[in-house]
GROMACS .gro file of C-alpha atoms in nm:
model
  352
    1MET     CA    1   5.707   5.596  15.589
    2THR     CA    2   5.740   5.693  15.955
    3LYS     CA    3   5.726   5.443  16.240
    4SER     CA    4   5.391   5.578  16.362
    5THR     CA    5   5.239   5.540  16.014
    6SER     CA    6   5.376   5.187  15.989
    7LYS     CA    7   5.225   5.092  16.327
    8THR     CA    8   4.891   5.243  16.224
    9ASN     CA    9   4.888   5.040  15.902
   10ARG     CA   10   4.968   4.726  16.098
   11ARG     CA   11   4.670   4.788  16.323
   12ILE     CA   12   4.432   4.875  16.038
   13ARG     CA   13   4.486   4.535  15.879
   14TYR     CA   14   4.306   4.373  16.174
   15LEU     CA   15   3.982   4.566  16.110
   16LEU     CA   16   3.850   4.331  15.840
   17PRO     CA   17   3.920   4.010  16.039
   18ILE     CA   18   3.761   4.162  16.352
   19PHE     CA   19   3.452   4.269  16.158
   20LEU     CA   20   3.412   3.927  15.994
   21PHE     CA   21   3.459   3.749  16.326
   22ILE     CA   22   3.190   3.957  16.499
   23LEU     CA   23   2.952   3.914  16.206
   24GLY     CA   24   3.016   3.540  16.176
   25ALA     CA   25   2.984   3.476  16.549
   26TRP     CA   26   2.657   3.671  16.561
   27PHE     CA   27   2.508   3.474  16.268
   28THR     CA   28   2.622   3.145  16.423
   29ILE     CA   29   2.466   3.218  16.761
   30ASP     CA   30   2.149   3.345  16.594
   31MET     CA   31   2.122   3.022  16.393
   32ILE     CA   32   2.167   2.810  16.707
   33ILE     CA   33   1.904   3.007  16.898
   34ASP     CA   34   1.655   2.968  16.612
   35LEU     CA   35   1.728   2.597  16.586
   36THR     CA   36   1.690   2.525  16.958
   37GLY     CA   37   1.371   2.730  16.959
   38ALA     CA   38   1.218   2.519  16.683
   39VAL     CA   39   1.363   2.175  16.762
   40THR     CA   40   1.333   2.070  17.127
   41PRO     CA   41   1.675   1.968  17.265
   42ARG     CA   42   1.725   1.691  17.518
   43THR     CA   43   1.639   1.814  17.868
   44ALA     CA   44   1.928   1.611  18.010
   45PHE     CA   45   2.173   1.834  17.823
   46GLN     CA   46   2.101   2.136  18.045
   47ILE     CA   47   2.404   2.244  18.247
   48MET     CA   48   2.366   2.402  18.593
   49GLN     CA   49   1.994   2.463  18.525
   50PHE     CA   50   2.069   2.724  18.257
   51PRO     CA   51   1.846   2.740  17.947
   52ILE     CA   52   1.955   2.506  17.671
   53ARG     CA   53   2.018   2.797  17.432
   54PHE     CA   54   2.263   2.950  17.675
   55ASP     CA   55   2.447   2.620  17.714
   56ILE     CA   56   2.498   2.566  17.341
   57THR     CA   57   2.589   2.931  17.281
   58PHE     CA   58   2.841   2.919  17.565
   59ILE     CA   59   3.002   2.607  17.419
   60MET     CA   60   3.024   2.775  17.077
   61MET     CA   61   3.193   3.084  17.221
   62ILE     CA   62   3.456   2.896  17.421
   63ALA     CA   63   3.564   2.746  17.089
   64VAL     CA   64   3.780   3.054  17.024
   65PRO     CA   65   3.984   3.030  17.348
   66ALA     CA   66   4.019   2.655  17.290
   67LEU     CA   67   4.159   2.716  16.941
   68LEU     CA   68   4.400   2.979  17.075
   69ILE     CA   69   4.527   2.737  17.339
   70GLU     CA   70   4.571   2.473  17.069
   71TYR     CA   71   4.769   2.724  16.862
   72ALA     CA   72   5.002   2.797  17.155
   73LEU     CA   73   5.061   2.428  17.217
   74ILE     CA   74   5.078   2.283  16.865
   75ALA     CA   75   5.188   2.543  16.608
   76VAL     CA   76   5.566   2.544  16.665
   77PRO     CA   77   5.607   2.175  16.768
   78GLY     CA   78   5.392   2.074  16.471
   79ALA     CA   79   5.605   2.289  16.240
   80ALA     CA   80   5.918   2.120  16.374
   81VAL     CA   81   5.769   1.778  16.299
   82LEU     CA   82   5.680   1.886  15.943
   83LEU     CA   83   6.030   2.027  15.899
   84ILE     CA   84   6.189   1.698  16.003
   85TYR     CA   85   5.948   1.507  15.779
   86ALA     CA   86   6.028   1.729  15.479
   87SER     CA   87   6.402   1.701  15.537
   88VAL     CA   88   6.379   1.320  15.536
   89ILE     CA   89   6.141   1.285  15.241
   90ARG     CA   90   6.311   1.542  15.015
   91SER     CA   91   6.673   1.503  15.123
   92ALA     CA   92   6.779   1.324  14.803
   93SER     CA   93   6.726   1.626  14.578
   94TYR     CA   94   6.643   1.923  14.799
   95GLU     CA   95   6.800   2.143  15.063
   96ILE     CA   96   6.607   2.319  15.338
   97ASN     CA   97   6.710   2.677  15.405
   98ILE     CA   98   6.574   3.009  15.531
   99MET     CA   99   6.482   3.262  15.261
  100ASN     CA  100   6.445   3.634  15.310
  101ILE     CA  101   6.080   3.713  15.244
  102GLY     CA  102   5.856   4.019  15.259
  103THR     CA  103   5.681   4.134  15.575
  104GLN     CA  104   5.346   4.261  15.442
  105PHE     CA  105   5.039   4.055  15.530
  106GLY     CA  106   4.709   4.247  15.516
  107GLY     CA  107   4.359   4.170  15.632
  108ILE     CA  108   4.251   4.018  15.299
  109ARG     CA  109   4.540   3.773  15.314
  110MET     CA  110   4.439   3.675  15.667
  111VAL     CA  111   4.091   3.592  15.539
  112ARG     CA  112   4.231   3.399  15.243
  113ARG     CA  113   4.453   3.199  15.478
  114ALA     CA  114   4.141   3.087  15.669
  115VAL     CA  115   3.960   2.955  15.360
  116ALA     CA  116   4.143   2.623  15.322
  117PRO     CA  117   4.107   2.507  15.686
  118ALA     CA  118   3.740   2.615  15.684
  119LEU     CA  119   3.664   2.407  15.373
  120PHE     CA  120   3.872   2.120  15.512
  121SER     CA  121   3.671   2.125  15.833
  122LEU     CA  122   3.334   2.143  15.656
  123SER     CA  123   3.417   1.860  15.415
  124SER     CA  124   3.566   1.631  15.683
  125SER     CA  125   3.317   1.671  15.968
  126ALA     CA  126   3.020   1.478  15.827
  127MET     CA  127   3.099   1.191  16.064
  128LEU     CA  128   3.025   1.418  16.362
  129ARG     CA  129   2.677   1.525  16.255
  130GLY     CA  130   2.510   1.207  16.378
  131PRO     CA  131   2.668   1.206  16.726
  132ILE     CA  132   2.597   1.580  16.769
  133GLU     CA  133   2.233   1.531  16.671
  134THR     CA  134   2.193   1.244  16.917
  135PHE     CA  135   2.376   1.424  17.196
  136LEU     CA  136   2.182   1.751  17.163
  137PHE     CA  137   1.841   1.647  17.034
  138GLY     CA  138   1.805   1.275  17.101
  139VAL     CA  139   1.785   0.974  16.872
  140ASP     CA  140   1.468   1.080  16.692
  141PRO     CA  141   1.427   1.460  16.713
  142ILE     CA  142   1.096   1.619  16.619
  143ILE     CA  143   1.172   1.863  16.335
  144PRO     CA  144   0.893   2.106  16.235
  145ALA     CA  145   0.777   2.088  15.876
  146GLY     CA  146   0.979   2.314  15.651
  147MET     CA  147   1.284   2.319  15.880
  148GLU     CA  148   1.445   1.991  15.770
  149LEU     CA  149   1.703   2.164  15.553
  150GLN     CA  150   1.786   2.430  15.812
  151PHE     CA  151   1.829   2.159  16.074
  152GLU     CA  152   2.085   1.972  15.861
  153ILE     CA  153   2.273   2.293  15.782
  154ALA     CA  154   2.293   2.388  16.150
  155LEU     CA  155   2.426   2.041  16.235
  156SER     CA  156   2.688   2.078  15.962
  157LEU     CA  157   2.799   2.410  16.111
  158MET     CA  158   2.828   2.273  16.465
  159ALA     CA  159   3.016   1.967  16.340
  160ALA     CA  160   3.257   2.185  16.138
  161LEU     CA  161   3.328   2.411  16.436
  162LEU     CA  162   3.401   2.108  16.651
  163PHE     CA  163   3.625   1.957  16.382
  164LEU     CA  164   3.826   2.281  16.367
  165LEU     CA  165   4.036   2.145  16.653
  166VAL     CA  166   4.157   1.875  16.414
  167SER     CA  167   4.169   2.092  16.101
  168LEU     CA  168   4.380   2.367  16.255
  169ALA     CA  169   4.619   2.113  16.407
  170PHE     CA  170   4.716   2.034  16.045
  171PHE     CA  171   4.715   2.391  15.909
  172MET     CA  172   4.871   2.601  16.189
  173PRO     CA  173   5.220   2.450  16.149
  174THR     CA  174   5.210   2.531  15.777
  175TRP     CA  175   5.134   2.897  15.855
  176VAL     CA  176   5.432   2.944  16.086
  177LEU     CA  177   5.667   2.765  15.844
  178ASN     CA  178   5.558   2.994  15.561
  179ASP     CA  179   5.592   3.304  15.778
  180ALA     CA  180   5.944   3.206  15.883
  181GLY     CA  181   6.053   3.165  15.519
  182ILE     CA  182   6.157   2.800  15.555
  183VAL     CA  183   6.193   2.670  15.197
  184THR     CA  184   6.307   2.363  15.008
  185HIS     CA  185   6.505   2.414  14.688
  186LEU     CA  186   6.697   2.192  14.449
  187ARG     CA  187   7.053   2.113  14.544
  188ASP     CA  188   7.328   2.271  14.336
  189ASP     CA  189   7.424   1.938  14.182
  190LYS     CA  190   7.064   1.891  14.062
  191MET     CA  191   7.058   2.221  13.874
  192ASN     CA  192   7.247   2.071  13.578
  193ILE     CA  193   6.962   1.830  13.509
  194ARG     CA  194   6.700   1.937  13.255
  195GLN     CA  195   6.433   2.052  13.500
  196CYS     CA  196   6.295   2.384  13.615
  197PRO     CA  197   6.427   2.540  13.936
  198ASP     CA  198   6.199   2.433  14.218
  199ILE     CA  199   6.174   2.656  14.523
  200GLN     CA  200   5.881   2.607  14.756
  201GLY     CA  201   5.800   2.686  15.116
  202VAL     CA  202   5.788   2.378  15.337
  203GLY     CA  203   5.458   2.499  15.478
  204ARG     CA  204   5.315   2.557  15.131
  205TRP     CA  205   5.428   2.210  15.021
  206VAL     CA  206   5.214   2.051  15.295
  207GLY     CA  207   4.940   2.317  15.281
  208ASN     CA  208   4.885   2.262  14.908
  209ILE     CA  209   4.808   1.896  14.972
  210LEU     CA  210   4.556   1.976  15.247
  211GLY     CA  211   4.409   2.273  15.059
  212GLY     CA  212   4.377   2.076  14.737
  213TYR     CA  213   4.179   1.809  14.915
  214ALA     CA  214   3.953   2.071  15.075
  215LEU     CA  215   3.880   2.250  14.746
  216ILE     CA  216   3.775   1.925  14.582
  217ALA     CA  217   3.600   1.764  14.878
  218TYR     CA  218   3.385   2.057  14.994
  219PRO     CA  219   3.173   2.096  14.676
  220ILE     CA  220   3.112   1.720  14.679
  221SER     CA  221   3.019   1.707  15.048
  222ALA     CA  222   2.799   2.019  15.014
  223PHE     CA  223   2.615   1.867  14.719
  224MET     CA  224   2.554   1.545  14.912
  225ALA     CA  225   2.443   1.720  15.233
  226TYR     CA  226   2.234   2.010  15.095
  227PHE     CA  227   2.104   1.874  14.763
  228TYR     CA  228   2.123   1.495  14.724
  229GLU     CA  229   2.014   1.389  15.075
  230PRO     CA  230   1.730   1.640  15.127
  231TYR     CA  231   1.586   1.631  14.774
  232ILE     CA  232   1.661   1.276  14.656
  233VAL     CA  233   1.675   1.075  14.979
  234ALA     CA  234   1.440   1.270  15.210
  235GLY     CA  235   1.201   1.365  14.931
  236LEU     CA  236   1.188   1.745  14.967
  237ASP     CA  237   1.038   1.932  14.674
  238PRO     CA  238   1.333   2.018  14.445
  239PHE     CA  239   1.123   2.284  14.271
  240ASP     CA  240   1.054   2.475  14.593
  241THR     CA  241   1.227   2.812  14.544
  242ASN     CA  242   1.278   2.868  14.917
  243ASN     CA  243   1.447   2.531  14.962
  244LEU     CA  244   1.676   2.581  14.663
  245LEU     CA  245   1.773   2.932  14.774
  246THR     CA  246   1.847   2.799  15.122
  247SER     CA  247   2.068   2.523  14.979
  248PHE     CA  248   2.262   2.757  14.751
  249PHE     CA  249   2.292   3.033  15.012
  250TRP     CA  250   2.434   2.811  15.285
  251THR     CA  251   2.661   2.621  15.048
  252VAL     CA  252   2.841   2.953  14.998
  253GLY     CA  253   2.765   3.103  15.339
  254LEU     CA  254   2.872   2.826  15.577
  255PRO     CA  255   3.245   2.857  15.493
  256PHE     CA  256   3.232   3.226  15.594
  257LEU     CA  257   3.087   3.136  15.935
  258VAL     CA  258   3.364   2.882  15.994
  259ILE     CA  259   3.625   3.129  15.864
  260ALA     CA  260   3.508   3.377  16.129
  261PHE     CA  261   3.615   3.139  16.408
  262ILE     CA  262   3.957   3.083  16.248
  263LEU     CA  263   4.043   3.453  16.213
  264PRO     CA  264   4.126   3.509  16.584
  265VAL     CA  265   4.387   3.233  16.560
  266ILE     CA  266   4.538   3.391  16.249
  267ALA     CA  267   4.545   3.730  16.424
  268ALA     CA  268   4.725   3.570  16.722
  269ASN     CA  269   4.979   3.424  16.480
  270GLU     CA  270   5.039   3.770  16.334
  271LEU     CA  271   5.096   3.917  16.681
  272ASN     CA  272   5.357   3.648  16.756
  273GLN     CA  273   5.554   3.674  16.434
  274LYS     CA  274   5.892   3.772  16.581
  275ARG     CA  275   5.891   3.509  16.853
  276ILE     CA  276   5.783   3.229  16.620
  277ARG     CA  277   6.030   3.332  16.348
  278LYS     CA  278   6.315   3.312  16.598
  279GLN     CA  279   6.205   2.972  16.726
  280LEU     CA  280   6.168   2.817  16.380
  281SER     CA  281   6.489   2.974  16.253
  282GLY     CA  282   6.670   2.820  16.547
  283ILE     CA  283   6.522   2.478  16.471
  284ALA     CA  284   6.605   2.507  16.101
  285THR     CA  285   6.965   2.616  16.155
  286ARG     CA  286   7.024   2.331  16.398
  287MET     CA  287   6.919   2.106  16.111
  288GLY     CA  288   7.184   2.267  15.888
  289ALA     CA  289   6.984   2.544  15.721
  290THR     CA  290   7.134   2.877  15.628
  291VAL     CA  291   6.992   3.199  15.483
  292VAL     CA  292   6.952   3.226  15.105
  293LEU     CA  293   6.839   3.511  14.885
  294LYS     CA  294   6.520   3.528  14.685
  295PRO     CA  295   6.595   3.456  14.318
  296GLN     CA  296   6.542   3.752  14.088
  297ILE     CA  297   6.384   3.695  13.748
  298GLU     CA  298   6.532   3.917  13.476
  299LYS     CA  299   6.399   3.944  13.122
  300ILE     CA  300   6.654   3.881  12.845
  301ASP     CA  301   6.557   4.011  12.501
  302SER     CA  302   6.879   3.948  12.303
  303GLU     CA  303   7.187   3.724  12.293
  304GLN     CA  304   7.406   4.022  12.381
  305ALA     CA  305   7.198   4.094  12.689
  306LEU     CA  306   7.217   3.728  12.785
  307ALA     CA  307   7.597   3.731  12.758
  308ALA     CA  308   7.613   4.046  12.968
  309LYS     CA  309   7.379   3.916  13.238
  310LYS     CA  310   7.492   3.555  13.248
  311ARG     CA  311   7.656   3.464  13.573
  312VAL     CA  312   7.704   3.174  13.807
  313ILE     CA  313   7.428   3.156  14.070
  314LYS     CA  314   7.575   3.100  14.411
  315LYS     CA  315   7.502   3.176  14.771
  316GLU     CA  316   7.591   3.539  14.826
  317GLY     CA  317   7.552   3.575  15.199
  318ILE     CA  318   7.258   3.757  15.352
  319LEU     CA  319   7.040   4.039  15.233
  320GLN     CA  320   7.094   4.352  15.440
  321THR     CA  321   6.743   4.394  15.576
  322GLU     CA  322   6.626   4.415  15.932
  323GLU     CA  323   6.412   4.101  15.898
  324VAL     CA  324   6.692   3.875  15.770
  325ALA     CA  325   6.947   4.022  16.007
  326GLU     CA  326   6.713   3.941  16.293
  327ILE     CA  327   6.675   3.580  16.174
  328ILE     CA  328   7.050   3.537  16.142
  329THR     CA  329   7.122   3.692  16.481
  330SER     CA  330   6.858   3.491  16.664
  331ALA     CA  331   6.926   3.163  16.486
  332LYS     CA  332   7.304   3.149  16.464
  333GLY     CA  333   7.431   3.435  16.673
  334MET     CA  334   7.591   3.597  16.368
  335LYS     CA  335   7.661   3.968  16.370
  336LYS     CA  336   7.542   4.206  16.105
  337PRO     CA  337   7.818   4.307  15.862
  338ASP     CA  338   7.990   4.631  15.953
  339ASP     CA  339   8.029   4.935  15.727
  340LYS     CA  340   8.358   4.812  15.579
  341GLU     CA  341   8.204   4.486  15.468
  342LYS     CA  342   7.909   4.676  15.316
  343LYS     CA  343   8.147   4.901  15.119
  344GLN     CA  344   8.342   4.599  14.992
  345ALA     CA  345   8.020   4.431  14.882
  346LYS     CA  346   7.914   4.745  14.692
  347LYS     CA  347   8.253   4.764  14.516
  348LEU     CA  348   8.226   4.399  14.409
  349ALA     CA  349   7.873   4.461  14.279
  350LYS     CA  350   7.990   4.760  14.072
  351LYS     CA  351   8.275   4.559  13.921
  352LYS     CA  352   8.027   4.287  13.812
   0.00000   0.00000   0.00000
């Protein structure tokens, strides 16, 4: 693959996130305009005599620059804090090192990365719905008949977008740790114990906890907000097809609108990969980390094959790839092995 083709492929991967962001932002603004047209906002909320719709839309759109600024300020320092925390908590049985990892990360993976923080934000922002309602529409807003459910859904969306500042503060450090290949793995002296080898990214270790909570909490919070409260508490007709379709549609649809506002931050992270990898590698190596190879899983179908393949697993230096060489050079100032060292390594491999 030529360099020009590689660059083209790297640019193409941004098309899906860009499309979803434009679509999600448009739907969000359209929902806000419809809501403010049906439910009269507080007159005191108007800023600089602009129409209330413009004010709320403007606030929604500056959310993206605010999230990007948060990313620039928090991602790397937050990752350093998580790294220190992991090294203290897991120091008894685990080492923290830098593993050579792949470099491919397409548009679909960017979208998948945004799912957990979106669900986390939606399931954790219920506390903000009341203050937002009071701030924008007053203590006792007049909601037209038939719009009760839409009103609650719009409040949930605005609360989730506001809570993204908190949600991404937790998730962004996990992204950069995963991208830098910072892993925890069992110490050599723990490998003799009867337990499976355990290698896990530090970012994934924390992200799994946050993501697990979000996957469980969002269905519960969505059921309470879009089914229990409107139909059981407020007394809406549960057999009304339009109401049920609205509840089901926005239970699935709201996460996509929140995901749209996260995608620009993920794209910014992709554009800053080299810089962030160098920074985190430097932090990790100052904490004693070194570069380790990815373990290779080989199938053994006979005792003879096992005897032939069996070997002592040990640290073998660095993998000769541009990515790992860059990490080593930036983090420890090590030079890439010269041709003689490469030839010697090949001879040793052939002898084995």
